Tab-separated table of N, CA and C in Angstrom:
chain	number	residue	atom	x	y	z
A	1148	MET	N	68.160	-95.300	-3.403
A	1148	MET	CA	69.273	-95.518	-2.673
A	1148	MET	C	70.409	-94.629	-3.174
A	1149	GLN	N	71.314	-94.115	-2.346
A	1149	GLN	CA	72.315	-93.146	-2.760
A	1149	GLN	C	73.630	-93.757	-2.647
A	1150	CYS	N	74.608	-93.295	-3.459
A	1150	CYS	CA	75.940	-93.614	-3.303
A	1150	CYS	C	76.625	-93.187	-2.038
A	1151	PRO	N	77.231	-93.972	-1.212
A	1151	PRO	CA	77.863	-93.292	-0.069
A	1151	PRO	C	79.093	-92.530	-0.299
A	1152	HIS	N	79.563	-92.557	-1.443
A	1152	HIS	CA	80.750	-91.847	-1.751
A	1152	HIS	C	80.397	-90.379	-2.331
A	1153	CYS	N	79.554	-90.290	-3.243
A	1153	CYS	CA	79.291	-89.093	-3.946
A	1153	CYS	C	77.829	-88.550	-3.678
A	1154	ASN	N	77.003	-89.330	-3.045
A	1154	ASN	CA	75.587	-89.056	-2.702
A	1154	ASN	C	74.629	-88.877	-3.861
A	1155	HIS	N	75.197	-89.304	-4.979
A	1155	HIS	CA	74.222	-89.357	-6.226
A	1155	HIS	C	73.236	-90.510	-6.129
A	1156	PRO	N	72.024	-90.511	-6.749
A	1156	PRO	CA	71.127	-91.565	-6.633
A	1156	PRO	C	71.641	-92.772	-7.431
A	1157	ILE	N	71.370	-94.026	-7.045
A	1157	ILE	CA	71.707	-95.265	-7.836
A	1157	ILE	C	70.561	-95.925	-7.963
A	1158	PRO	N	70.349	-96.210	-9.296
A	1158	PRO	CA	69.168	-97.028	-9.779
A	1158	PRO	C	68.972	-98.347	-9.078
A	1159	GLU	N	67.770	-98.819	-8.820
A	1159	GLU	CA	67.711	-100.028	-8.163
A	1159	GLU	C	68.185	-101.175	-8.999
A	1160	GLY	N	68.946	-102.122	-8.464
A	1160	GLY	CA	69.458	-103.206	-9.182
A	1160	GLY	C	70.832	-102.842	-9.844
A	1161	SER	N	71.273	-101.614	-9.743
A	1161	SER	CA	72.531	-101.289	-10.408
A	1161	SER	C	73.695	-101.717	-9.467
A	1162	LEU	N	74.783	-102.198	-10.043
A	1162	LEU	CA	76.007	-102.524	-9.331
A	1162	LEU	C	76.905	-101.429	-9.076
A	1163	LEU	N	76.758	-100.337	-9.833
A	1163	LEU	CA	77.710	-99.309	-9.756
A	1163	LEU	C	77.008	-97.960	-9.787
A	1164	CYS	N	77.614	-96.870	-9.095
A	1164	CYS	CA	77.258	-95.551	-9.175
A	1164	CYS	C	77.564	-95.089	-10.637
A	1165	MET	N	76.586	-94.452	-11.351
A	1165	MET	CA	76.859	-93.981	-12.613
A	1165	MET	C	77.807	-92.781	-12.651
A	1166	TYR	N	77.908	-92.111	-11.500
A	1166	TYR	CA	78.701	-90.880	-11.400
A	1166	TYR	C	80.161	-91.058	-11.153
A	1167	CYS	N	80.288	-91.821	-10.019
A	1167	CYS	CA	81.735	-91.963	-9.392
A	1167	CYS	C	82.344	-93.412	-9.855
A	1168	GLY	N	81.365	-94.329	-10.350
A	1168	GLY	CA	81.797	-95.646	-10.792
A	1168	GLY	C	82.186	-96.682	-9.718
A	1169	LEU	N	81.968	-96.281	-8.434
A	1169	LEU	CA	82.207	-97.215	-7.332
A	1169	LEU	C	81.045	-98.139	-7.151
A	1170	PRO	N	81.242	-99.286	-6.561
A	1170	PRO	CA	80.258	-100.225	-6.426
A	1170	PRO	C	79.140	-99.745	-5.420
A	1171	ALA	N	77.783	-100.232	-5.764
A	1171	ALA	CA	76.785	-99.917	-4.949
A	1171	ALA	C	76.842	-100.684	-3.527
A	1172	PRO	N	76.297	-100.091	-2.483
A	1172	PRO	CA	76.490	-100.734	-1.111
A	1172	PRO	C	75.958	-102.221	-1.105
A	1173	GLU	N	74.991	-102.499	-1.877
A	1173	GLU	CA	74.519	-103.882	-1.807
A	1173	GLU	C	75.268	-104.823	-2.693
A	1174	SER	N	76.188	-104.380	-3.555
A	1174	SER	CA	77.004	-105.246	-4.351
A	1174	SER	C	78.278	-105.651	-3.688
A	1175	ARG	N	78.575	-105.075	-2.473
A	1175	ARG	CA	79.764	-105.570	-1.732
A	1175	ARG	C	79.632	-106.883	-1.125
A	1176	ALA	N	80.672	-107.514	-0.884
A	1176	ALA	CA	80.699	-108.852	-0.272
A	1176	ALA	C	80.214	-108.848	1.074
A	1177	ASP	N	79.481	-109.687	1.567
A	1177	ASP	CA	79.081	-109.795	2.886
A	1177	ASP	C	80.300	-110.059	3.882
A	1178	THR	N	80.338	-109.285	4.956
A	1178	THR	CA	81.407	-109.352	5.859
A	1178	THR	C	81.414	-110.678	6.605
A	1179	HIS	N	80.320	-111.263	6.865
A	1179	HIS	CA	80.346	-112.545	7.744
A	1179	HIS	C	81.009	-113.683	7.011
A	1180	LEU	N	81.149	-113.580	5.732
A	1180	LEU	CA	82.042	-114.804	4.976
A	1180	LEU	C	83.352	-114.834	5.676
A	1181	ARG	N	83.893	-113.849	5.968
A	1181	ARG	CA	85.348	-113.919	6.577
A	1181	ARG	C	85.303	-114.645	7.925
A	1182	HIS	N	84.359	-114.890	8.614
A	1182	HIS	CA	84.358	-115.564	9.849
A	1182	HIS	C	84.032	-116.997	9.626
A	1183	GLU	N	83.702	-117.512	8.637
A	1183	GLU	CA	83.387	-118.960	8.479
A	1183	GLU	C	84.607	-119.869	8.605
A	1184	PRO	N	84.464	-121.051	8.980
A	1184	PRO	CA	85.454	-121.999	9.204
A	1184	PRO	C	86.146	-122.194	7.845
A	1185	ALA	N	87.439	-122.637	7.799
A	1185	ALA	CA	88.226	-122.776	6.609
A	1185	ALA	C	87.783	-123.899	5.679
A	1186	GLU	N	87.149	-124.947	6.207
A	1186	GLU	CA	86.723	-125.985	5.369
A	1186	GLU	C	85.567	-125.492	4.649
A	1187	ASN	N	84.795	-124.508	4.940
A	1187	ASN	CA	83.700	-124.070	4.248
A	1187	ASN	C	84.092	-122.868	3.379
A	1188	ALA	N	85.342	-122.372	3.434
A	1188	ALA	CA	85.706	-121.110	2.845
A	1188	ALA	C	85.958	-121.370	1.337
A	1189	GLN	N	86.462	-122.503	0.860
A	1189	GLN	CA	86.907	-122.647	-0.575
A	1189	GLN	C	85.734	-122.423	-1.540
A	1190	PRO	N	84.668	-122.974	-1.486
A	1190	PRO	CA	83.534	-122.737	-2.408
A	1190	PRO	C	83.169	-121.164	-2.437
A	1191	ARG	N	83.201	-120.564	-1.247
A	1191	ARG	CA	82.824	-119.185	-1.171
A	1191	ARG	C	83.847	-118.334	-1.804
A	1192	ASP	N	85.194	-118.608	-1.510
A	1192	ASP	CA	86.137	-117.894	-2.155
A	1192	ASP	C	86.097	-117.815	-3.588
A	1193	ASP	N	85.663	-118.862	-4.233
A	1193	ASP	CA	85.466	-118.990	-5.662
A	1193	ASP	C	84.512	-118.111	-6.094
A	1194	ALA	N	83.354	-118.017	-5.380
A	1194	ALA	CA	82.168	-117.320	-5.749
A	1194	ALA	C	82.620	-115.884	-5.669
A	1195	LEU	N	83.232	-115.371	-4.463
A	1195	LEU	CA	83.692	-114.188	-4.276
A	1195	LEU	C	84.662	-113.581	-5.367
A	1196	SER	N	85.514	-114.418	-5.722
A	1196	SER	CA	86.401	-113.865	-6.823
A	1196	SER	C	85.819	-113.543	-8.092
A	1197	LEU	N	84.689	-114.347	-8.412
A	1197	LEU	CA	83.979	-114.174	-9.547
A	1197	LEU	C	83.073	-112.769	-9.377
A	1198	LYS	N	82.663	-112.554	-8.215
A	1198	LYS	CA	81.906	-111.394	-7.981
A	1198	LYS	C	82.796	-110.144	-8.051
A	1199	LYS	N	84.113	-110.308	-7.582
A	1199	LYS	CA	84.992	-109.290	-7.696
A	1199	LYS	C	85.333	-108.962	-9.073
A	1200	ILE	N	85.561	-109.917	-9.910
A	1200	ILE	CA	85.859	-109.740	-11.360
A	1200	ILE	C	84.595	-109.155	-11.986
A	1201	THR	N	83.487	-109.545	-11.755
A	1201	THR	CA	82.255	-108.970	-12.291
A	1201	THR	C	82.174	-107.387	-11.945
A	1202	ALA	N	82.573	-107.109	-10.639
A	1202	ALA	CA	82.425	-105.652	-10.262
A	1202	ALA	C	83.501	-104.781	-11.130
A	1203	VAL	N	84.704	-105.368	-11.245
A	1203	VAL	CA	85.678	-104.787	-12.031
A	1203	VAL	C	85.208	-104.434	-13.437
A	1204	ILE	N	84.871	-105.598	-14.152
A	1204	ILE	CA	84.405	-105.548	-15.430
A	1204	ILE	C	83.147	-104.510	-15.667
A	1205	ALA	N	82.240	-104.626	-14.676
A	1205	ALA	CA	81.160	-103.694	-14.685
A	1205	ALA	C	81.638	-102.279	-14.618
A	1206	LYS	N	82.632	-101.879	-13.814
A	1206	LYS	CA	83.077	-100.647	-13.690
A	1206	LYS	C	83.805	-100.170	-15.045
A	1207	MET	N	84.665	-101.065	-15.525
A	1207	MET	CA	85.200	-100.834	-16.831
A	1207	MET	C	84.088	-100.496	-17.854
A	1208	LYS	N	83.006	-101.333	-17.948
A	1208	LYS	CA	82.058	-101.175	-18.835
A	1208	LYS	C	81.317	-99.738	-18.762
A	1209	SER	N	81.180	-99.410	-17.460
A	1209	SER	CA	80.460	-98.029	-17.316
A	1209	SER	C	81.367	-96.921	-17.812
A	1210	LEU	N	82.711	-97.082	-17.658
A	1210	LEU	CA	83.522	-96.076	-18.257
A	1210	LEU	C	83.609	-96.160	-19.706
A	1211	LEU	N	83.466	-97.250	-20.269
A	1211	LEU	CA	83.581	-97.449	-21.720
A	1211	LEU	C	82.176	-96.820	-22.292
A	1212	ASP	N	81.128	-96.932	-21.575
A	1212	ASP	CA	79.893	-96.467	-22.074
A	1212	ASP	C	79.893	-94.853	-21.972
A	1213	ALA	N	80.600	-94.363	-20.936
A	1213	ALA	CA	80.778	-92.884	-20.760
A	1213	ALA	C	81.878	-92.333	-21.736
A	1214	GLY	N	82.512	-93.122	-22.408
A	1214	GLY	CA	83.581	-92.647	-23.410
A	1214	GLY	C	84.803	-92.409	-22.858
A	1215	ARG	N	85.101	-92.942	-21.660
A	1215	ARG	CA	86.344	-92.731	-20.974
A	1215	ARG	C	87.233	-93.886	-20.905
A	1216	PHE	N	86.976	-94.816	-21.799
A	1216	PHE	CA	87.711	-96.161	-21.814
A	1216	PHE	C	87.698	-96.624	-23.314
A	1217	GLU	N	88.908	-97.084	-23.704
A	1217	GLU	CA	89.056	-97.624	-25.119
A	1217	GLU	C	88.348	-99.015	-25.183
A	1218	PRO	N	87.620	-99.246	-26.361
A	1218	PRO	CA	87.101	-100.542	-26.597
A	1218	PRO	C	88.106	-101.754	-26.599
A	1219	ALA	N	89.098	-101.581	-27.290
A	1219	ALA	CA	90.090	-102.611	-27.366
A	1219	ALA	C	90.681	-102.873	-26.007
A	1220	LEU	N	90.957	-101.896	-25.208
A	1220	LEU	CA	91.498	-102.056	-23.880
A	1220	LEU	C	90.609	-102.687	-22.908
A	1221	TYR	N	89.335	-102.386	-22.958
A	1221	TYR	CA	88.249	-103.038	-22.207
A	1221	TYR	C	88.106	-104.528	-22.589
A	1222	GLU	N	88.097	-104.829	-23.968
A	1222	GLU	CA	88.008	-106.359	-24.320
A	1222	GLU	C	89.294	-107.007	-23.632
A	1223	ARG	N	90.437	-106.539	-23.908
A	1223	ARG	CA	91.637	-107.199	-23.463
A	1223	ARG	C	91.719	-107.393	-21.928
A	1224	MET	N	91.349	-106.312	-21.188
A	1224	MET	CA	91.502	-106.438	-19.820
A	1224	MET	C	90.444	-107.425	-19.213
A	1225	SER	N	89.257	-107.397	-19.804
A	1225	SER	CA	88.216	-108.271	-19.346
A	1225	SER	C	88.623	-109.675	-19.594
A	1226	ILE	N	89.108	-110.056	-20.848
A	1226	ILE	CA	89.485	-111.330	-21.129
A	1226	ILE	C	90.873	-111.857	-20.190
A	1227	ASP	N	91.653	-111.011	-19.934
A	1227	ASP	CA	92.703	-111.237	-19.111
A	1227	ASP	C	92.198	-111.570	-17.583
A	1228	LEU	N	91.222	-110.732	-17.164
A	1228	LEU	CA	90.770	-111.052	-15.900
A	1228	LEU	C	90.029	-112.460	-15.861
A	1229	LEU	N	89.310	-112.648	-16.865
A	1229	LEU	CA	88.752	-114.046	-16.850
A	1229	LEU	C	89.762	-115.181	-17.080
A	1230	ARG	N	90.750	-114.977	-17.813
A	1230	ARG	CA	91.690	-116.000	-17.972
A	1230	ARG	C	92.430	-116.278	-16.560
A	1231	ASP	N	92.598	-115.156	-15.856
A	1231	ASP	CA	93.075	-115.485	-14.514
A	1231	ASP	C	92.146	-116.221	-13.634
A	1232	TYR	N	90.857	-115.995	-13.709
A	1232	TYR	CA	89.922	-116.589	-12.965
A	1232	TYR	C	89.826	-118.084	-13.369
A	1233	LEU	N	89.890	-118.312	-14.727
A	1233	LEU	CA	89.899	-119.687	-15.257
A	1233	LEU	C	91.130	-120.491	-14.868
A	1234	SER	N	92.210	-119.767	-14.521
A	1234	SER	CA	93.313	-120.653	-14.151
A	1234	SER	C	93.293	-121.274	-12.832
A	1235	THR	N	92.226	-120.838	-11.973
A	1235	THR	CA	92.036	-121.463	-10.633
A	1235	THR	C	91.200	-122.708	-10.847
A	1236	LYS	N	90.736	-123.004	-12.103
A	1236	LYS	CA	89.879	-124.240	-12.308
A	1236	LYS	C	90.668	-125.268	-12.998
A	1237	ASP	N	90.171	-126.512	-12.818
A	1237	ASP	CA	90.790	-127.629	-13.754
A	1237	ASP	C	90.106	-127.538	-14.992
A	1238	ASP	N	90.532	-128.422	-15.854
A	1238	ASP	CA	90.092	-128.521	-17.338
A	1238	ASP	C	88.617	-128.540	-17.455
A	1239	SER	N	88.126	-129.506	-16.744
A	1239	SER	CA	86.635	-129.653	-16.845
A	1239	SER	C	85.850	-128.443	-16.320
A	1240	GLY	N	86.306	-127.889	-15.235
A	1240	GLY	CA	85.728	-126.657	-14.759
A	1240	GLY	C	85.817	-125.590	-15.782
A	1241	LYS	N	86.911	-125.492	-16.384
A	1241	LYS	CA	87.117	-124.357	-17.462
A	1241	LYS	C	86.005	-124.641	-18.598
A	1242	LEU	N	85.943	-125.742	-18.996
A	1242	LEU	CA	85.011	-126.133	-20.131
A	1242	LEU	C	83.560	-125.902	-19.658
A	1243	ILE	N	83.251	-126.287	-18.590
A	1243	ILE	CA	81.861	-125.972	-18.001
A	1243	ILE	C	81.575	-124.528	-17.906
A	1244	PHE	N	82.553	-123.757	-17.417
A	1244	PHE	CA	82.289	-122.305	-17.269
A	1244	PHE	C	82.147	-121.688	-18.572
A	1245	VAL	N	82.966	-121.831	-19.467
A	1245	VAL	CA	82.955	-121.166	-20.735
A	1245	VAL	C	81.690	-121.627	-21.656
A	1246	SER	N	81.353	-122.874	-21.525
A	1246	SER	CA	80.232	-123.543	-22.184
A	1246	SER	C	78.860	-123.130	-21.711
A	1247	TYR	N	78.723	-123.137	-20.448
A	1247	TYR	CA	77.440	-123.029	-19.981
A	1247	TYR	C	77.151	-121.940	-18.840
A	1248	GLU	N	78.138	-121.993	-17.969
A	1248	GLU	CA	77.854	-120.966	-16.860
A	1248	GLU	C	77.987	-119.528	-17.057
A	1249	ILE	N	78.911	-119.206	-18.052
A	1249	ILE	CA	79.177	-117.826	-18.454
A	1249	ILE	C	77.973	-117.040	-18.973
A	1250	GLN	N	77.094	-117.713	-19.802
A	1250	GLN	CA	75.940	-117.103	-20.224
A	1250	GLN	C	74.878	-116.866	-19.108
A	1251	ASP	N	74.958	-117.555	-18.057
A	1251	ASP	CA	73.933	-117.377	-17.021
A	1251	ASP	C	74.620	-116.528	-15.953
A	1252	SER	N	75.708	-116.218	-15.906
A	1252	SER	CA	76.394	-115.604	-14.795
A	1252	SER	C	76.167	-114.122	-14.768
A	1253	GLU	N	76.608	-113.457	-13.640
A	1253	GLU	CA	76.504	-111.954	-13.645
A	1253	GLU	C	77.319	-111.250	-14.647
A	1254	LEU	N	78.304	-111.855	-15.282
A	1254	LEU	CA	79.146	-111.375	-16.316
A	1254	LEU	C	78.456	-111.110	-17.655
A	1255	ALA	N	77.416	-111.901	-17.949
A	1255	ALA	CA	76.853	-111.945	-19.285
A	1255	ALA	C	76.478	-110.646	-19.840
A	1256	PRO	N	76.009	-109.611	-19.122
A	1256	PRO	CA	75.714	-108.319	-19.751
A	1256	PRO	C	76.858	-107.509	-20.153
A	1257	TYR	N	77.958	-107.927	-19.550
A	1257	TYR	CA	79.173	-106.974	-19.852
A	1257	TYR	C	80.199	-107.766	-20.883
A	1258	LEU	N	79.796	-108.884	-21.396
A	1258	LEU	CA	80.632	-109.450	-22.386
A	1258	LEU	C	79.953	-109.560	-23.742
A	1259	THR	N	80.737	-109.509	-24.797
A	1259	THR	CA	80.119	-109.636	-26.138
A	1259	THR	C	80.369	-111.092	-26.549
A	1260	GLN	N	79.617	-111.514	-27.521
A	1260	GLN	CA	79.806	-112.849	-27.989
A	1260	GLN	C	81.164	-113.233	-28.493
A	1261	ASP	N	81.772	-112.274	-29.099
A	1261	ASP	CA	83.264	-112.376	-29.552
A	1261	ASP	C	84.111	-112.592	-28.362
A	1262	MET	N	83.921	-111.834	-27.213
A	1262	MET	CA	84.717	-112.144	-26.061
A	1262	MET	C	84.505	-113.451	-25.559
A	1263	VAL	N	83.265	-113.979	-25.546
A	1263	VAL	CA	82.955	-115.363	-25.080
A	1263	VAL	C	83.712	-116.432	-25.912
A	1264	GLU	N	83.628	-116.165	-27.267
A	1264	GLU	CA	84.327	-117.084	-28.121
A	1264	GLU	C	85.792	-117.091	-27.959
A	1265	LYS	N	86.353	-115.925	-27.650
A	1265	LYS	CA	87.904	-115.935	-27.587
A	1265	LYS	C	88.181	-116.647	-26.228
A	1266	LEU	N	87.371	-116.583	-25.250
A	1266	LEU	CA	87.583	-117.377	-24.026
A	1266	LEU	C	87.371	-118.952	-24.251
A	1267	LYS	N	86.466	-119.321	-25.031
A	1267	LYS	CA	86.298	-120.759	-25.450
A	1267	LYS	C	87.516	-121.115	-26.168
A	1268	LEU	N	87.925	-120.385	-27.110
A	1268	LEU	CA	89.229	-120.840	-27.883
A	1268	LEU	C	90.407	-120.851	-27.029
A	1269	TYR	N	90.492	-119.994	-26.021
A	1269	TYR	CA	91.689	-120.078	-25.094
A	1269	TYR	C	91.608	-121.395	-24.251
A	1270	VAL	N	90.486	-121.693	-23.830
A	1270	VAL	CA	90.350	-122.911	-22.979
A	1270	VAL	C	90.697	-124.042	-23.808
A	1271	MET	N	90.043	-124.169	-25.163
A	1271	MET	CA	90.288	-125.290	-25.859
A	1271	MET	C	91.781	-125.491	-26.321
A	1272	ASP	N	92.429	-124.280	-26.533
A	1272	ASP	CA	93.970	-124.354	-26.827
A	1272	ASP	C	94.730	-124.827	-25.674
A	1273	ALA	N	94.393	-124.292	-24.455
A	1273	ALA	CA	95.089	-124.685	-23.333
A	1273	ALA	C	94.949	-126.264	-23.043
A	1274	ILE	N	93.789	-126.721	-23.291
A	1274	ILE	CA	93.602	-128.181	-23.011
A	1274	ILE	C	94.263	-128.942	-24.059
A	1275	ALA	N	94.223	-128.415	-25.358
A	1275	ALA	CA	94.977	-129.298	-26.363
A	1275	ALA	C	96.344	-129.233	-26.317
A	1276	GLU	N	96.943	-128.174	-25.548
A	1276	GLU	CA	98.425	-128.291	-25.455
A	1276	GLU	C	98.999	-129.390	-24.332
A	1277	LYS	N	98.048	-129.711	-23.504
A	1277	LYS	CA	98.349	-130.794	-22.553
A	1277	LYS	C	98.328	-132.023	-23.174
């Protein structure tokens, strides 16, 4: 498969072009989701937003690996993106996500154990404040 933007080869299963950093054609959201009825849109919107966050974090990770991104900035921005995502969930949804779902999600290859622990502490602190 080739990148539609720069025509460089993209390895099978890769989410991003290693040269330009843009998403591979298969990693883009399906366009038919926009035409579904509103009552079915809520669960899909949640999944799509996580996919979008994963794509952004994957792009930042590829830039980090190429030496064009600061490690501290990568960690801070990734955690901020995930905090924004978690703000859309209720307390039990947050706990379930950081305790179980995050290790099995598409995000797992892009997060360090330290980042996951920081997210867990953030969720625990947010719940304790209530």
